Coordinates of C-alpha atoms in Angstrom, one line a residue:
M1 CA 0.0 0.0 0.1
L2 CA 2.9 2.3 1.0
H3 CA 4.9 1.6 -2.3
H4 CA 1.8 2.2 -4.2
H5 CA 1.0 5.5 -2.6
R6 CA 4.9 6.4 -3.5
K7 CA 4.5 5.3 -7.1
Q8 CA 1.5 7.6 -7.2
E9 CA 3.2 10.7 -5.8
E10 CA 6.1 10.1 -8.2
R11 CA 3.6 10.0 -11.2
S12 CA 2.0 13.3 -9.8
R13 CA 5.4 15.0 -9.5
R14 CA 6.4 13.9 -13.1
G15 CA 2.9 15.3 -14.3
Y16 CA 3.6 18.5 -12.4
I17 CA 7.2 18.9 -14.1
S18 CA 5.6 18.2 -17.3
V19 CA 3.2 21.0 -16.7
L20 CA 5.8 23.4 -16.0
C21 CA 7.8 22.5 -19.1
I22 CA 4.9 23.1 -21.3
M23 CA 4.3 26.0 -19.4
G24 CA 7.8 27.2 -20.0
A25 CA 7.8 26.3 -23.5
E26 CA 4.8 28.2 -24.1
K27 CA 6.5 31.5 -22.5
K28 CA 9.5 30.8 -24.6
W29 CA 7.2 30.7 -27.5
L30 CA 5.5 34.0 -26.8
F31 CA 8.8 35.9 -26.1
T32 CA 9.9 34.8 -29.6
L33 CA 6.6 35.8 -31.1
Y34 CA 6.9 39.1 -29.3
T35 CA 10.7 39.6 -30.2
A36 CA 9.8 38.6 -33.8
A37 CA 7.1 41.3 -33.8
L38 CA 9.0 44.0 -32.3
L39 CA 11.9 43.4 -34.7
S40 CA 9.2 43.6 -37.6
V41 CA 7.9 47.1 -36.3
F42 CA 11.6 48.4 -36.0
L43 CA 12.5 47.2 -39.8
L44 CA 9.3 48.9 -41.0
L45 CA 9.9 52.1 -39.5
Y46 CA 13.6 51.8 -40.8
S47 CA 12.4 50.9 -44.3
L48 CA 9.9 54.1 -44.0
S49 CA 12.9 56.4 -42.6
V50 CA 15.0 55.3 -45.7
F51 CA 12.6 55.7 -48.2
S52 CA 11.5 59.0 -46.8
S53 CA 14.9 60.6 -46.5
P54 CA 15.6 63.8 -48.5
R55 CA 16.8 63.9 -51.8
I56 CA 20.8 63.8 -52.3
Y57 CA 20.3 66.8 -55.0
P58 CA 17.9 69.4 -54.2
S59 CA 15.3 70.5 -56.7
V60 CA 16.6 73.2 -59.0
I61 CA 15.6 76.7 -58.2
H62 CA 14.7 79.1 -60.8
H63 CA 14.5 82.9 -60.6
G64 CA 13.0 85.7 -62.9
P65 CA 9.7 86.9 -63.9
P66 CA 8.3 83.7 -65.0
Y67 CA 8.8 82.0 -61.6
P68 CA 7.7 83.0 -57.9
P69 CA 9.6 85.9 -56.3
A70 CA 12.1 84.9 -53.6
F71 CA 12.9 86.8 -50.2
A72 CA 15.9 87.3 -48.3
Y73 CA 15.2 87.3 -44.4
Y74 CA 17.2 88.9 -41.9
I75 CA 16.3 87.4 -38.5
S76 CA 18.1 89.0 -35.4
G77 CA 18.0 88.5 -31.5
G78 CA 20.1 88.6 -28.4
R79 CA 21.0 86.5 -25.6
G80 CA 18.6 83.8 -24.7
D81 CA 17.0 84.2 -28.2
K82 CA 18.3 80.9 -29.8
D83 CA 15.2 79.0 -29.8
R84 CA 12.8 82.1 -30.7
I85 CA 15.1 82.5 -33.7
F86 CA 15.2 78.7 -34.7
R87 CA 11.4 78.7 -34.4
L88 CA 10.9 82.0 -36.3
L89 CA 13.2 80.4 -39.1
L90 CA 11.0 77.3 -39.4
A91 CA 8.0 79.5 -39.6
V92 CA 9.3 81.3 -42.5
Y93 CA 11.3 78.8 -44.2
H94 CA 11.2 78.0 -47.8
P95 CA 13.9 76.3 -50.1
R96 CA 13.6 79.5 -52.7
N97 CA 14.5 82.0 -49.9
W98 CA 17.8 83.0 -48.3
Y99 CA 17.9 83.4 -44.4
L100 CA 20.5 85.1 -42.2
L101 CA 20.5 84.5 -38.5
H102 CA 22.2 87.0 -36.2
L103 CA 22.6 86.2 -32.5
T104 CA 24.1 89.5 -31.2
A105 CA 27.4 89.8 -29.2
D106 CA 25.7 89.7 -26.2
A107 CA 24.7 86.1 -26.8
S108 CA 27.3 83.2 -25.9
D109 CA 29.4 81.3 -28.2
D110 CA 27.8 78.4 -26.9
E111 CA 24.5 79.5 -27.6
R112 CA 25.6 80.5 -31.3
L113 CA 26.8 76.9 -31.9
R114 CA 23.8 75.4 -30.6
L115 CA 21.8 77.7 -33.1
V116 CA 24.1 76.1 -35.9
S117 CA 23.6 72.8 -34.7
A118 CA 19.7 73.1 -34.8
V119 CA 19.7 74.5 -38.2
K120 CA 21.8 71.7 -39.6
S121 CA 19.3 69.2 -38.1
I122 CA 16.8 70.3 -40.5
P123 CA 16.9 67.9 -43.7
A124 CA 15.8 70.7 -46.1
V125 CA 18.1 73.4 -44.8
K126 CA 21.1 70.9 -44.8
S127 CA 20.3 70.1 -48.6
F128 CA 19.6 73.5 -49.8
G129 CA 22.1 75.4 -47.8
N130 CA 20.1 78.4 -47.9
V131 CA 20.5 79.4 -44.1
E132 CA 23.7 81.3 -42.9
V133 CA 24.5 82.4 -39.2
V134 CA 26.5 85.4 -38.5
G135 CA 29.7 83.9 -36.9
K136 CA 31.2 87.5 -35.9
P137 CA 28.3 88.9 -34.3
D138 CA 27.8 93.0 -34.3
R139 CA 27.5 94.9 -30.9
L140 CA 24.3 96.7 -30.7
S141 CA 23.2 99.4 -28.4
Y142 CA 19.8 100.3 -27.8
M143 CA 18.1 103.2 -29.6
G144 CA 21.9 103.5 -31.4
S145 CA 23.0 103.6 -35.1
S146 CA 24.9 100.1 -34.6
H147 CA 21.4 98.8 -35.4
I148 CA 21.5 100.4 -38.8
A149 CA 25.2 99.1 -39.3
A150 CA 24.1 95.5 -38.7
T151 CA 21.1 95.7 -40.9
L152 CA 23.3 97.1 -43.7
H153 CA 25.7 94.6 -42.9
A154 CA 23.3 91.8 -43.3
A155 CA 21.9 93.1 -46.8
A156 CA 25.6 93.3 -47.9
I157 CA 26.1 89.5 -46.9
L158 CA 22.8 88.3 -48.6
L159 CA 23.4 90.6 -51.8
K160 CA 27.0 88.7 -52.0
I161 CA 25.6 85.1 -51.4
D162 CA 22.7 85.2 -53.8
R163 CA 21.5 87.0 -56.8
G164 CA 18.1 85.5 -57.1
W165 CA 16.2 86.9 -54.3
N166 CA 13.9 89.9 -54.9
W167 CA 12.8 91.6 -51.6
F168 CA 14.7 91.6 -47.9
I169 CA 12.7 91.4 -44.9
A170 CA 14.0 92.3 -41.3
L171 CA 12.4 90.2 -38.6
S172 CA 13.3 90.0 -34.8
A173 CA 13.1 87.2 -32.4
L174 CA 9.7 88.9 -31.1
D175 CA 8.1 88.5 -34.5
Y176 CA 6.1 85.9 -36.2
P177 CA 4.4 85.2 -39.7
L178 CA 0.5 85.1 -40.1
L179 CA 0.8 83.5 -43.5
T180 CA 2.8 80.6 -45.2
Q181 CA 5.6 81.4 -47.7
D182 CA 3.5 80.0 -50.2
D183 CA 1.0 82.5 -49.6
L184 CA 3.3 85.4 -49.3
S185 CA 5.3 84.6 -52.7
H186 CA 1.7 83.8 -54.5
V187 CA 0.7 87.7 -53.6
F188 CA 3.9 89.1 -54.4
S189 CA 3.9 87.3 -57.8
S190 CA 1.8 90.0 -58.9
V191 CA 3.7 93.0 -57.4
S192 CA 6.3 94.8 -59.2
R193 CA 9.5 94.0 -58.0
D194 CA 11.0 97.3 -57.6
L195 CA 8.4 98.3 -54.7
N196 CA 9.3 98.8 -51.2
F197 CA 7.1 98.3 -48.5
I198 CA 8.0 100.9 -45.8
D199 CA 5.9 102.7 -43.3
H200 CA 6.9 106.6 -43.6
T201 CA 5.8 110.0 -43.0
S202 CA 7.5 113.7 -43.1
D203 CA 5.0 115.0 -40.3
L204 CA 7.7 114.8 -37.5
G205 CA 5.5 116.2 -34.7
W206 CA 7.1 115.6 -31.4
K207 CA 9.8 113.7 -33.0
E208 CA 11.7 116.6 -34.6
H209 CA 12.4 117.9 -31.0
Q210 CA 13.1 114.4 -29.1
R211 CA 14.5 112.5 -32.3
V212 CA 15.9 114.7 -35.0
K213 CA 17.6 117.6 -32.9
P214 CA 19.3 115.8 -30.3
I215 CA 23.0 114.7 -31.0
I216 CA 23.6 111.2 -29.6
V217 CA 26.7 108.9 -29.5
D218 CA 26.4 105.1 -29.8
P219 CA 29.5 103.5 -27.9
G220 CA 28.5 100.2 -29.4
L221 CA 30.4 101.2 -32.9
Y222 CA 33.7 101.6 -31.1
L223 CA 33.7 99.9 -27.7
A224 CA 34.0 96.2 -27.2
R225 CA 31.8 95.9 -24.4
R226 CA 28.1 96.8 -24.6
T227 CA 27.1 100.3 -23.0
Q228 CA 24.2 102.5 -23.6
I229 CA 24.2 105.6 -25.7
F230 CA 24.7 109.0 -24.5
T231 CA 23.4 112.4 -25.6
A232 CA 25.3 115.6 -26.1
T233 CA 24.3 118.9 -24.4
E234 CA 23.7 120.9 -27.5
K235 CA 21.2 120.2 -30.3
R236 CA 21.5 120.5 -34.1
L237 CA 19.0 122.4 -36.4
T238 CA 16.6 120.2 -38.4
P239 CA 18.3 119.4 -41.8
D240 CA 17.1 121.6 -44.8
A241 CA 19.5 119.9 -47.4
F242 CA 17.2 116.9 -47.5
Q243 CA 13.8 116.1 -46.2
F244 CA 13.6 114.0 -42.8
F245 CA 11.3 111.1 -43.1
T246 CA 10.5 108.8 -40.0
G247 CA 8.4 105.7 -39.6
S248 CA 8.3 101.9 -38.7
P249 CA 11.7 100.2 -38.5
W250 CA 10.5 96.9 -40.0
V251 CA 10.7 97.3 -43.5
V252 CA 10.3 95.1 -46.7
L253 CA 12.9 96.5 -49.3
S254 CA 13.6 95.8 -52.8
R255 CA 16.8 94.2 -53.9
S256 CA 17.3 97.2 -56.4
F257 CA 17.0 99.9 -53.6
L258 CA 19.2 97.9 -51.0
E259 CA 22.1 97.6 -53.8
Y260 CA 21.7 101.5 -54.1
C261 CA 22.0 101.9 -50.2
V262 CA 25.1 99.5 -50.2
F263 CA 26.9 100.4 -53.5
G264 CA 25.7 104.0 -53.7
W265 CA 26.5 105.1 -57.1
D266 CA 25.7 108.6 -55.8
N267 CA 26.8 109.9 -52.2
L268 CA 23.1 110.3 -50.6
P269 CA 23.3 106.9 -49.0
R270 CA 26.6 107.7 -47.6
I271 CA 25.8 111.3 -46.3
L272 CA 22.6 110.2 -44.8
L273 CA 24.5 107.2 -42.9
M274 CA 26.7 109.8 -41.6
Y275 CA 24.1 112.2 -40.3
F276 CA 22.0 109.3 -38.9
N277 CA 24.8 108.0 -37.0
N278 CA 23.9 110.6 -34.4
V279 CA 20.1 110.3 -34.5
I280 CA 18.2 108.5 -31.9
L281 CA 16.5 105.3 -32.9
P282 CA 18.0 105.8 -36.7
E283 CA 16.4 102.4 -38.0
E284 CA 12.9 104.6 -37.7
G285 CA 14.4 107.2 -40.3
Y286 CA 17.4 106.1 -42.4
F287 CA 15.8 104.1 -45.2
H288 CA 12.6 106.1 -45.0
T289 CA 14.9 109.4 -45.7
V290 CA 17.2 107.6 -48.0
I291 CA 14.2 106.5 -50.3
C292 CA 12.3 109.5 -50.2
N293 CA 15.3 111.9 -51.2
A294 CA 16.4 109.6 -54.1
A295 CA 15.0 110.5 -57.2
D296 CA 15.4 106.8 -58.7
F297 CA 13.4 105.2 -55.7
K298 CA 10.9 107.9 -54.2
N299 CA 8.1 106.7 -56.5
T300 CA 8.5 103.1 -55.2
T301 CA 7.2 103.5 -51.9
V302 CA 4.1 101.4 -50.6
N303 CA 3.4 103.2 -47.2
S304 CA 3.1 100.1 -44.7
D305 CA 5.2 97.7 -42.8
L306 CA 2.7 94.9 -43.4
R307 CA 2.8 94.2 -39.7
Y308 CA 0.0 93.5 -37.2
M309 CA 0.4 95.4 -33.8
I310 CA -1.4 97.0 -31.0
W311 CA -0.3 100.0 -29.7
D312 CA -1.2 102.6 -26.9
S313 CA -2.5 106.0 -27.4
P314 CA -0.1 107.8 -27.6
P315 CA 1.9 104.9 -28.5
K316 CA 5.0 103.8 -26.1
M317 CA 8.4 102.7 -27.2
E318 CA 6.9 99.2 -28.1
P319 CA 3.6 97.8 -29.1
H320 CA 1.7 95.4 -26.7
F321 CA 2.5 91.7 -26.4
L322 CA 0.0 89.5 -28.4
N323 CA -1.7 86.6 -26.8
Q324 CA -4.9 84.2 -27.3
S325 CA -7.1 87.1 -26.8
N326 CA -5.7 88.7 -30.0
Y327 CA -5.8 85.7 -32.3
E328 CA -9.0 86.1 -34.2
Q329 CA -8.3 89.8 -34.7
M330 CA -4.8 89.0 -35.9
A331 CA -5.7 86.1 -38.1
Q332 CA -8.3 88.2 -39.8
S333 CA -6.0 91.2 -40.2
G334 CA -4.5 90.6 -43.8
A335 CA -1.1 91.5 -42.3
A336 CA 1.9 89.3 -43.3
F337 CA 3.6 89.4 -40.1
A338 CA 2.8 90.3 -36.3
R339 CA 4.6 91.8 -33.4
Q340 CA 5.4 91.3 -30.6
F341 CA 5.3 88.0 -28.6
K342 CA 6.4 86.7 -25.6
K343 CA 8.6 83.3 -25.7
D344 CA 6.7 80.2 -26.5
D345 CA 3.5 82.2 -25.7
P346 CA 0.3 79.6 -26.5
V347 CA -0.9 82.2 -29.4
L348 CA 2.1 81.1 -31.5
D349 CA 1.0 77.4 -31.3
M350 CA -2.7 78.6 -32.5
V351 CA -0.8 80.3 -35.4
D352 CA 1.3 77.1 -36.0
E353 CA -1.8 74.8 -35.8
K354 CA -4.5 76.9 -37.5
I355 CA -2.5 79.0 -40.2
L356 CA 0.9 77.4 -41.1
K357 CA -0.1 73.8 -40.4
R358 CA 3.3 73.1 -38.9
G359 CA 4.5 70.4 -36.6
Q360 CA 6.9 70.9 -33.6
K361 CA 10.6 71.5 -34.9
Q362 CA 9.1 71.3 -38.7
A363 CA 9.0 73.6 -41.5
T364 CA 5.9 75.5 -42.4
L365 CA 4.1 73.1 -45.0
G366 CA 4.2 74.4 -48.8
A367 CA 3.7 72.7 -52.2
W368 CA 7.3 71.7 -52.1
C369 CA 6.7 69.2 -49.2
T370 CA 5.6 66.0 -50.7
G371 CA 6.5 63.8 -47.6
R372 CA 3.5 62.2 -45.7
K373 CA 2.4 63.9 -42.4
S374 CA 2.9 61.4 -39.5
W375 CA 4.1 61.4 -36.2
W376 CA 7.3 59.9 -37.2
M377 CA 8.2 61.7 -40.2
D378 CA 8.6 65.6 -41.2
P379 CA 6.5 66.1 -44.5
C380 CA 9.2 68.6 -45.5
S381 CA 11.8 66.1 -45.2
Q382 CA 10.9 64.9 -48.8
W383 CA 10.2 67.6 -51.4
G384 CA 9.2 67.9 -55.2
D385 CA 9.3 71.1 -57.5
V386 CA 10.2 74.1 -55.0
N387 CA 9.0 76.5 -57.8
V388 CA 5.6 75.6 -57.4
L389 CA 3.1 77.3 -55.0
K390 CA -0.2 76.2 -53.2
P391 CA -1.4 79.2 -51.5
G392 CA -4.0 78.9 -48.5
P393 CA -7.2 80.8 -47.5
H394 CA -5.0 83.5 -45.7
A395 CA -3.6 84.5 -49.2
K396 CA -6.9 85.8 -50.3
K397 CA -6.9 88.2 -47.1
F398 CA -3.4 89.2 -47.5
E399 CA -4.0 89.8 -51.2
E400 CA -6.8 92.2 -50.2
T401 CA -4.4 94.0 -48.1
I402 CA -2.0 94.3 -50.9
T403 CA -4.5 95.3 -53.5
N404 CA -5.7 98.1 -51.2
L405 CA -2.3 99.2 -50.8
L406 CA -1.4 99.2 -54.6
D407 CA -4.6 101.2 -55.1
D408 CA -3.2 104.3 -52.9
W409 CA 0.4 103.9 -54.6
N410 CA -1.2 104.0 -58.0
S411 CA -3.0 107.3 -57.0
Q412 CA 0.1 108.4 -55.3
S413 CA -1.6 109.6 -52.5
N414 CA 0.5 108.1 -49.8
Q415 CA 4.1 108.4 -51.2
C416 CA 7.0 110.3 -49.5
K417 CA 4.5 112.9 -48.0

C-alpha cells in the first residue's frame, strides 16, 4: 500500500514537472513571437525612414519673372533668443528664400553654436544650404546707430551670397508670420519687384524735438563691451539739405533699393548714413529718408510695414505683447507678420496649428513638401518642385491688403509725403 502510494506521488510529480515544462515552452514561444513582432516594427520604421529620406540633390531653383519671387530674411535676436530665432526660421522657411540669422554679441558662443547645430538638423536646410548664421556678431546698443550698421551688414552679405532674391525682410526674434511662404510668394507674384513696403511720413511732430535735433553717440560702434548711448548737451538744427522722414523700423525692401544703399552710385546713402550715426533710433528714419530723397526710388514706396501690432494711444516705445485674446483679430487682419510675442506664448501654437499647419520643430508646409504627414516623419524632409506654390485661405486676406495698398500707390496719394 505504501509502495503504491509512493508510485502515485512520483507520477503526480512527473505530471507537475511536465506541466511546468509545457508552460515554460509556451512562455519561450510567446517571447519569441513578441521579439519577432518588435523587430518587424523596427524594420518597418527603418524602411520608412530610408524611403522618406531627403533627396541627395535638391530641386533646381529658378528665378526671374516667370517664377515666384524669393525673399532674403534677416532674423536677429540677442542673448537667450536662440530658440525663438530657430522657431521663427522654421515658420518662414522655404527652399527658394535665403536666411541670415544674427545672435548679437551679448549672446554666448555656445548659444550661437547650438543655433548652428539646430539649423543643420533640418533636412531641407542641410540639403539646400540656404541658411547662414553670423559667426562674428555685431554689438548693438539700444536706440543707437549700430542697428543700422548691422542691417546694412546683413543686406551686404545677402546680396553677395545670392543673386536671385527679390525682397529683403527684417524680422526680430519677437516677430511671427501670419501666413505661409506659399501665400506670401503667391501674392507678391503680382507685385512689381521694384516696390518697397516701408511705413513713412514727413510729419515729424514731437519727434522733431525728441529724435531729430538731439545729438547722440553710440558706444557700440567703437567699444568692445555693450554700453548705452549718451546724448550731447547741444542740439542741432533740423536739416534742410534733405527732407527728414520717419516711420516703422520693420521694412520689406526691394533688391534694387538695397543695392543702391550698399553700393551707393551717388553719395546720398553715405551722407545720410553719417548724419543718422548721431540720431536716436535711426532705424526709424534712415531707409525712409534715403528712399524719399532719392529721385530713382521715391516713387516706389508703398506706405505700410505689413505688420499687425497693437499700440497704446499715444504710442509707447514698443507695441503690446499679443496673446490668445488677440488671435481672431490678428488672423483676420490681412497682415503678413505680427509683433510682438513673449517666448513660447500659446498664441504661437495657435498660429502654427491653424495657419501654418506646422508641427513642432518642422518647417511650415508648402507645395514643395511631398512627404506624408505623420508622427514619425517631417513632411518637408521630402520635396518635389520648389518653384510650385499652393496658396491657402490666408493668401486671399493678404491679397486684399496688397490690392488696397497698391490702389493708394497708383493714385500717388500716400508716397513720400
